[in-house]
CSV table of C-alpha atoms and ligand atoms in Angstrom, one decimal:
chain,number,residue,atom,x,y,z
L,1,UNK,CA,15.6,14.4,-6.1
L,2,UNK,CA,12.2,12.9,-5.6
L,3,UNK,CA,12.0,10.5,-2.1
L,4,UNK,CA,9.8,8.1,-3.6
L,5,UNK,CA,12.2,7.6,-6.4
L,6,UNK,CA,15.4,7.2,-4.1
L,7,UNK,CA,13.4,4.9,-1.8
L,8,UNK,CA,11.9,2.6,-5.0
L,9,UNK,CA,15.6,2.6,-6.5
L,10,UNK,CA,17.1,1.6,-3.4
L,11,UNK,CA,14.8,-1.0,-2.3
L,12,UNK,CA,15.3,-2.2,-5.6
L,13,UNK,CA,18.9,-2.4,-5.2
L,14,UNK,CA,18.4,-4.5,-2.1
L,15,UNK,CA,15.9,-6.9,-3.4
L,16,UNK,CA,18.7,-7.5,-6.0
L,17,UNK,CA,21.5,-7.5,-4.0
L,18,UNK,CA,20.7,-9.0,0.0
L,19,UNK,CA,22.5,-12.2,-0.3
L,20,UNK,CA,26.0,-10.3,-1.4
L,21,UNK,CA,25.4,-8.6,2.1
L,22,UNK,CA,24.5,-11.4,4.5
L,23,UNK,CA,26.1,-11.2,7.6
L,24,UNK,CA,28.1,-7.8,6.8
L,25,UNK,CA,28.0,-4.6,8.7
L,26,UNK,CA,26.3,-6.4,11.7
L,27,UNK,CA,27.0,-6.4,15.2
L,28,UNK,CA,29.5,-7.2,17.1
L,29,UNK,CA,31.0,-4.6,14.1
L,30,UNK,CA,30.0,-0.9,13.9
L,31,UNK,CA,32.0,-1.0,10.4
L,32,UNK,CA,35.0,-2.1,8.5
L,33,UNK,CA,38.5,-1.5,10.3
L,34,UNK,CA,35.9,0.1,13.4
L,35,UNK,CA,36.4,-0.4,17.0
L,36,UNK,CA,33.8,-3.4,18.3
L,37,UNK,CA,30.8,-3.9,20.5
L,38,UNK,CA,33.3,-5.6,22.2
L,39,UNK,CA,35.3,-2.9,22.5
L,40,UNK,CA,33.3,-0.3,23.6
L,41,UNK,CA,29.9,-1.6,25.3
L,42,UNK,CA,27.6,1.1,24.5
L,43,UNK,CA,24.8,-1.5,25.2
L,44,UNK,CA,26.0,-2.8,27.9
L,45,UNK,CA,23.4,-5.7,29.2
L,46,UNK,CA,20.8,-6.2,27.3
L,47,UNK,CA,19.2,-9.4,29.3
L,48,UNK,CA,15.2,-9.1,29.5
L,49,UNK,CA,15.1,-5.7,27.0
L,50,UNK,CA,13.1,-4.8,23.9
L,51,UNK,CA,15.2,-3.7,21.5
L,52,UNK,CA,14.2,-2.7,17.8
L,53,UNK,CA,16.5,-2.1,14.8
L,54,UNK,CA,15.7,0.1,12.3
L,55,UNK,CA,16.9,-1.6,8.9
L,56,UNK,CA,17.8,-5.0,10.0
L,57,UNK,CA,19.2,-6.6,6.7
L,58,UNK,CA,20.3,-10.0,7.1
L,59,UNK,CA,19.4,-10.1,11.2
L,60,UNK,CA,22.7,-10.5,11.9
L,61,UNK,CA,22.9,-8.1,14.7
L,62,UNK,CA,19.4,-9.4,15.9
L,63,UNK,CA,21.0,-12.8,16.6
L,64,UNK,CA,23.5,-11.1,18.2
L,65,UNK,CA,21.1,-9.8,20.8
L,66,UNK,CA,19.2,-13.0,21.2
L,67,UNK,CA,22.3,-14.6,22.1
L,68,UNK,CA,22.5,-12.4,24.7
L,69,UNK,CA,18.7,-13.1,26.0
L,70,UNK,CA,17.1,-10.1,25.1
L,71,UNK,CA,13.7,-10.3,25.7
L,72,UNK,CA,12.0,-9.1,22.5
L,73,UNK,CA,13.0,-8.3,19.2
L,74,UNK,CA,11.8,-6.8,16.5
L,75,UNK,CA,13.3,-5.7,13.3
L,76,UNK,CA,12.0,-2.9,10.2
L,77,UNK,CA,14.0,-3.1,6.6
L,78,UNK,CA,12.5,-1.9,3.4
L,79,UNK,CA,13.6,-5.0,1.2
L,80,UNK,CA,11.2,-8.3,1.5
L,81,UNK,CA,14.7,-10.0,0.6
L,82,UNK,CA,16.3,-8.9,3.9
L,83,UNK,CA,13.5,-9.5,6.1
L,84,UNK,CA,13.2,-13.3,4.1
L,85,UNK,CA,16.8,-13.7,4.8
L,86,UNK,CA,16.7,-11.9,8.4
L,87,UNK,CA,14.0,-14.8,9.6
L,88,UNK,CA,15.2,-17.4,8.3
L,89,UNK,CA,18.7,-16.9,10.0
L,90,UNK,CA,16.5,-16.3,13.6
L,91,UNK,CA,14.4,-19.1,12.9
L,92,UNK,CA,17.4,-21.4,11.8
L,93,UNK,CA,19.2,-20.4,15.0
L,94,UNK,CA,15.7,-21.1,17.5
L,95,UNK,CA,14.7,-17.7,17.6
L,96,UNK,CA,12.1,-15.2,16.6
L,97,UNK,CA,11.9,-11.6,16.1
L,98,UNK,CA,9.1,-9.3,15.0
L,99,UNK,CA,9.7,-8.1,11.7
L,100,UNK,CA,8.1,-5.1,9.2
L,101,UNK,CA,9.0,-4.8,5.9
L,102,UNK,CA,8.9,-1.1,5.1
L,103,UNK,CA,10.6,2.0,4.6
L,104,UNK,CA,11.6,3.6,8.2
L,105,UNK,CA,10.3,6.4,7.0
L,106,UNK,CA,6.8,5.2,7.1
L,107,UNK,CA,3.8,5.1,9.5
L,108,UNK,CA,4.2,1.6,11.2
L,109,UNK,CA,2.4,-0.2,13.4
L,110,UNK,CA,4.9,0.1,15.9
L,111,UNK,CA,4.5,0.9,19.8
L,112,UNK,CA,5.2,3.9,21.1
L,113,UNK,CA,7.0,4.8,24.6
L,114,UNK,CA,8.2,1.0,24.5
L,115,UNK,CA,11.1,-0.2,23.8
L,116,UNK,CA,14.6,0.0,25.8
L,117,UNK,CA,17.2,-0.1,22.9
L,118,UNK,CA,16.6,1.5,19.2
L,119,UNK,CA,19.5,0.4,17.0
L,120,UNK,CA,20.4,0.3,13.4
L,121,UNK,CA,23.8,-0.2,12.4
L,122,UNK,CA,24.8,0.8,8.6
L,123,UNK,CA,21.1,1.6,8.5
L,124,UNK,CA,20.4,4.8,9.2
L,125,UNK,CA,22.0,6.9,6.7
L,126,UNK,CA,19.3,5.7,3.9
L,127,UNK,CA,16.6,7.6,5.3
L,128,UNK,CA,15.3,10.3,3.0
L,129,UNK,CA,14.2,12.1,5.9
L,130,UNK,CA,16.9,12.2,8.9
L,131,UNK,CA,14.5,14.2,11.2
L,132,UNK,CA,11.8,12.2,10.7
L,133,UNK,CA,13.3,9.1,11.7
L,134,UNK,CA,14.7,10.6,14.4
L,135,UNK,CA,11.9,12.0,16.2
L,136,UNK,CA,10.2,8.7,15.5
L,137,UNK,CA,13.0,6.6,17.4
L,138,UNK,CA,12.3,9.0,19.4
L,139,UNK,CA,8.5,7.9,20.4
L,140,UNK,CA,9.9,4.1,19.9
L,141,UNK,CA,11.8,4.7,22.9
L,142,UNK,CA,10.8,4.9,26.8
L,143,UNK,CA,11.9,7.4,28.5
L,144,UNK,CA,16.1,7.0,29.2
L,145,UNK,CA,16.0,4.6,26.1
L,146,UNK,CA,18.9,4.4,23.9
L,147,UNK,CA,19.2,4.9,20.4
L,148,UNK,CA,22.3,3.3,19.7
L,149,UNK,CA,23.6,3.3,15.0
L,150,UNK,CA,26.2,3.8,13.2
L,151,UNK,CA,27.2,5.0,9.9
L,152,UNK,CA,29.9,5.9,6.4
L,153,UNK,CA,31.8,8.7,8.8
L,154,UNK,CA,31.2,12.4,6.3
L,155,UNK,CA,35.1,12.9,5.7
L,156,UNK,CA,35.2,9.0,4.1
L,157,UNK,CA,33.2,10.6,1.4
L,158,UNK,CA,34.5,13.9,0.9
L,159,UNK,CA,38.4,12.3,0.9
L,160,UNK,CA,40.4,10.4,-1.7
L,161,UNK,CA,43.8,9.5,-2.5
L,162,UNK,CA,45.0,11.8,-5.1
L,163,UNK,CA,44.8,10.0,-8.7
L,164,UNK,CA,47.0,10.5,-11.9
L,165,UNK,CA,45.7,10.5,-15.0
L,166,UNK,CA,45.2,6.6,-15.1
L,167,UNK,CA,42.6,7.3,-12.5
L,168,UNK,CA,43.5,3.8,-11.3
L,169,UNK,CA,47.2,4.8,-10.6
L,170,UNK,CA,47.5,6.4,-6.3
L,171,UNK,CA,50.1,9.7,-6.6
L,172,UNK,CA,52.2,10.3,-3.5
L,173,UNK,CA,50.0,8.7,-0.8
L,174,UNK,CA,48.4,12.1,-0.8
L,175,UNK,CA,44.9,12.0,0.3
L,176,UNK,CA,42.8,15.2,-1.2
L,177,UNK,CA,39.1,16.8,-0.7
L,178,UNK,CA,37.4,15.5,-3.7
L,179,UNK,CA,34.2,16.7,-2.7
L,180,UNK,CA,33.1,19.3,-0.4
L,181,UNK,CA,32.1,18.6,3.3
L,182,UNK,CA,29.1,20.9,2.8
L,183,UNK,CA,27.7,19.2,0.0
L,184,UNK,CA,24.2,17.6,1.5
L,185,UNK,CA,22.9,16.9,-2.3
L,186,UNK,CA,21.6,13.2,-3.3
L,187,UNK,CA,24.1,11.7,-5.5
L,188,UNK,CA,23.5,8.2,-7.6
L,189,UNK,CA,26.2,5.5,-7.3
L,190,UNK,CA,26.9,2.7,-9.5
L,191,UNK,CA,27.0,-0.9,-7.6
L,192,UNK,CA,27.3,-4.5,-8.3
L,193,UNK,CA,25.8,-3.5,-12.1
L,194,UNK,CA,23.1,-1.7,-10.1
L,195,UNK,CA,22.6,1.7,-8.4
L,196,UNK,CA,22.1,3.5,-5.4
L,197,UNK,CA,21.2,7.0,-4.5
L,198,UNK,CA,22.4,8.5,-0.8
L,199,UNK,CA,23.8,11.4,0.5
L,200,UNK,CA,26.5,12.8,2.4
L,201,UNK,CA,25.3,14.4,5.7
L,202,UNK,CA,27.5,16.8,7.8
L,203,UNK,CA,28.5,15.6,11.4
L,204,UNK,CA,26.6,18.5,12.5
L,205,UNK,CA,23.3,17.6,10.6
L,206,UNK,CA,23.2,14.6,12.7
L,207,UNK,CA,23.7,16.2,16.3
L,208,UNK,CA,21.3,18.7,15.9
L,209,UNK,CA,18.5,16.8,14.7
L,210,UNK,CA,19.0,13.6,17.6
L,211,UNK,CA,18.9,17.4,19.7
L,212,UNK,CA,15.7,18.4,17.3
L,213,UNK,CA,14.1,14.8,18.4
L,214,UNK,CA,15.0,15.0,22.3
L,215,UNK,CA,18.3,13.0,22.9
L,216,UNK,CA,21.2,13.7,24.5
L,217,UNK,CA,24.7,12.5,23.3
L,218,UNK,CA,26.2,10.1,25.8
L,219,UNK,CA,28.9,8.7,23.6
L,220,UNK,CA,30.1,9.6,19.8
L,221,UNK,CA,32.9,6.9,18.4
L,222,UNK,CA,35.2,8.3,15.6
L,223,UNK,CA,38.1,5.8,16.2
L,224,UNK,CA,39.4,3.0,13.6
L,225,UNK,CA,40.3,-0.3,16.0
L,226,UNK,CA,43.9,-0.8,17.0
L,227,UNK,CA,44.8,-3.5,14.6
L,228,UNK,CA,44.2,-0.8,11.7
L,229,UNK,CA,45.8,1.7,13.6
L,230,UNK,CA,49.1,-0.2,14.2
L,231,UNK,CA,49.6,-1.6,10.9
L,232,UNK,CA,52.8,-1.2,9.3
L,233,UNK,CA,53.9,-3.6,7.0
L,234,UNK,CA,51.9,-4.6,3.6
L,235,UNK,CA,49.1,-1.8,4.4
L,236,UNK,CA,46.6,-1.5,1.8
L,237,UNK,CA,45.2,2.0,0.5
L,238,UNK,CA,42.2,1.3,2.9
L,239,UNK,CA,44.1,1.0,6.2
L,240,UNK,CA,46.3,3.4,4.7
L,241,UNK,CA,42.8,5.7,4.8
L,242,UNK,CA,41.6,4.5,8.0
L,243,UNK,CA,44.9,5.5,9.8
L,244,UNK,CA,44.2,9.0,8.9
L,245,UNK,CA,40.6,9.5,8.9
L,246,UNK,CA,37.2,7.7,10.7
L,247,UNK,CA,36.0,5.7,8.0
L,248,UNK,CA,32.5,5.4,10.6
L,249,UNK,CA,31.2,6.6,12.8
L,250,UNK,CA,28.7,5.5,16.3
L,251,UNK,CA,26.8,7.5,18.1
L,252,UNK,CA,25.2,6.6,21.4
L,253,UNK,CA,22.0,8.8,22.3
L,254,UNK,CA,19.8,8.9,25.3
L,255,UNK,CA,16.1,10.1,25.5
L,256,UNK,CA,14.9,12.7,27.4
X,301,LIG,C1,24.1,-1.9,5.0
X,301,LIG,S1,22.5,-2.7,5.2
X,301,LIG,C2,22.4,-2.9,6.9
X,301,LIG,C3,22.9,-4.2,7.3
X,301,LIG,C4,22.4,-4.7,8.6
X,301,LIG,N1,23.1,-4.0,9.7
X,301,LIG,C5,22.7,-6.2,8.7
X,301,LIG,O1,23.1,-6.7,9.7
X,301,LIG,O2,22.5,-6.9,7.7
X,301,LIG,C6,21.4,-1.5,4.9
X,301,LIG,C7,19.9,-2.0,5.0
X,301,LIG,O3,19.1,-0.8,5.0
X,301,LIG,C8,17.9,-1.2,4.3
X,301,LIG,N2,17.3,0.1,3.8
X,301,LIG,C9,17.7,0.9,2.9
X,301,LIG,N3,16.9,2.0,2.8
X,301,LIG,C10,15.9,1.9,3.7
X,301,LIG,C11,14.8,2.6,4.2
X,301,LIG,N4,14.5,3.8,3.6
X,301,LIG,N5,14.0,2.1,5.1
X,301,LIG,C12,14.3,0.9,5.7
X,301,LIG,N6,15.3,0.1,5.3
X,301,LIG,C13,16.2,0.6,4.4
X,301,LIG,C14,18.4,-2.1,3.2
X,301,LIG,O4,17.4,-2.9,2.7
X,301,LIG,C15,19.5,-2.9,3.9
X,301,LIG,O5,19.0,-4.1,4.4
């Protein structure tokens, strides 16, 4: 599939679509039914830092930080909506960020050998080019910076409970491969009377191109939060899901 063409149709989606998202998949969450910033602390204290996130959406997450004094922020989405929204909630809240309305995979006017923290959280599986990105966060970064994101966990995609011929209708709480693990090919998705196009990366993809780009793995989170994983009464077919499988997944990354 041409990248130009994924990028325009999902920037359009975006443009469409931002408010439906504002204030979802943002920090202190990593994802739905996830374990927390405030669980796990891969930031740790972020007082007097630069951090940058790398698709910002609504700026949710940038708030977060500001909260938490960080010294400067600055913020990159492809959708004019998002970045719109994003300032106004820092603005509204007394802050201000740098932001850049563009695709990540872009030449930005963006320093190099800078900033403390790189984030993006839902963000970076968008990219059309996963190498790329990474080996720019890479030059974002000083040296020991972390590059902190996470995203849809490979096995969410590849797994689904088994269907009868209602399609609507879950068989035997079965869960079943309805897609291969392997399977790296853009696919087109229907949402909110719109579309998307991603794709499904391997686990592996990912850890050998941060490798590729000169991090090292300090921390990878696979683990659905306790409140998911203790359920018993009234679960739904999601929980159900996240019991058995991550759902996400967060990877914390140092560079070299
Ligand atoms: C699930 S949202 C992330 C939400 C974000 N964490 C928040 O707090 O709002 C994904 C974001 O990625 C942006 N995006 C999608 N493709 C992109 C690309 N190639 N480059 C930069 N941003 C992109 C979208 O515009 C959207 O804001």
């Amino acid at each position: 599939m041409d990248r130009d063409e994924i990028l325009k149709t999902n920037k359009t989606y975006w443009d469409s679509n931002a408010d439906l998202w504002f204030g979802t998949t943002a920090l202190p969450e990593y994802g739905v039914k996830f374990v927390t910033e405030d669980d796990l602390h891969l930031f740790g204290d972020v007082s007097g830092k630069k951090l940058l996130e790398i698709c910002c959406g609504s700026g949710h997450s940038l708030k977060y930080h500001a909260d938490k004094n960080a010294s400067e922020l600055w913020g990159i989405d492809i959708s004019h909506k998002q970045i719109e929204n994003a300032d106004a909630y820092l603005k509204e809240h007394g802050y201000t960020a740098k932001f850049i309305c563009s695709p990540m995979e872009a030449d930005m006017d963006i320093p190099t050998n800078y900033f403390d923290f790189v984030y993006s959280i839902y963000g970076i599986g968008w990219t059309t080019n996963l190498q790329g990105i990474f080996n720019k966060i890479a030059s974002y970064l000083k040296k020991d910076g972390i590059f902190i994101f996470s995203w849809h966990h490979t096995l969410n995609y590849c797994v689904a409970w088994s269907c009868n011929q209602r399609k609507d209708v879950i068989e035997n709480d079965t869960l079943i491969f309805s897609k291969s693990y392997f399977d790296e090919s853009y696919f087109t998705m229907p949402v909110d009377g719109s579309e998307i196009i991603l794709c499904n990366r391997k686990i592996s993809t990912y850890i050998n191109a941060l490798a590729k780009a000169g991090f090292v793995v300090e921390q990878m989170v696979e683990q659905s939060d306790n409140e998911t994983m203790e359920a018993v009464r009234d679960v739904s077919d999601k929980t159900k899901k996240a019991k058995m499988l991550p759902i996400s997944f967060c990877i914390k990354a140092r560079k070299l």
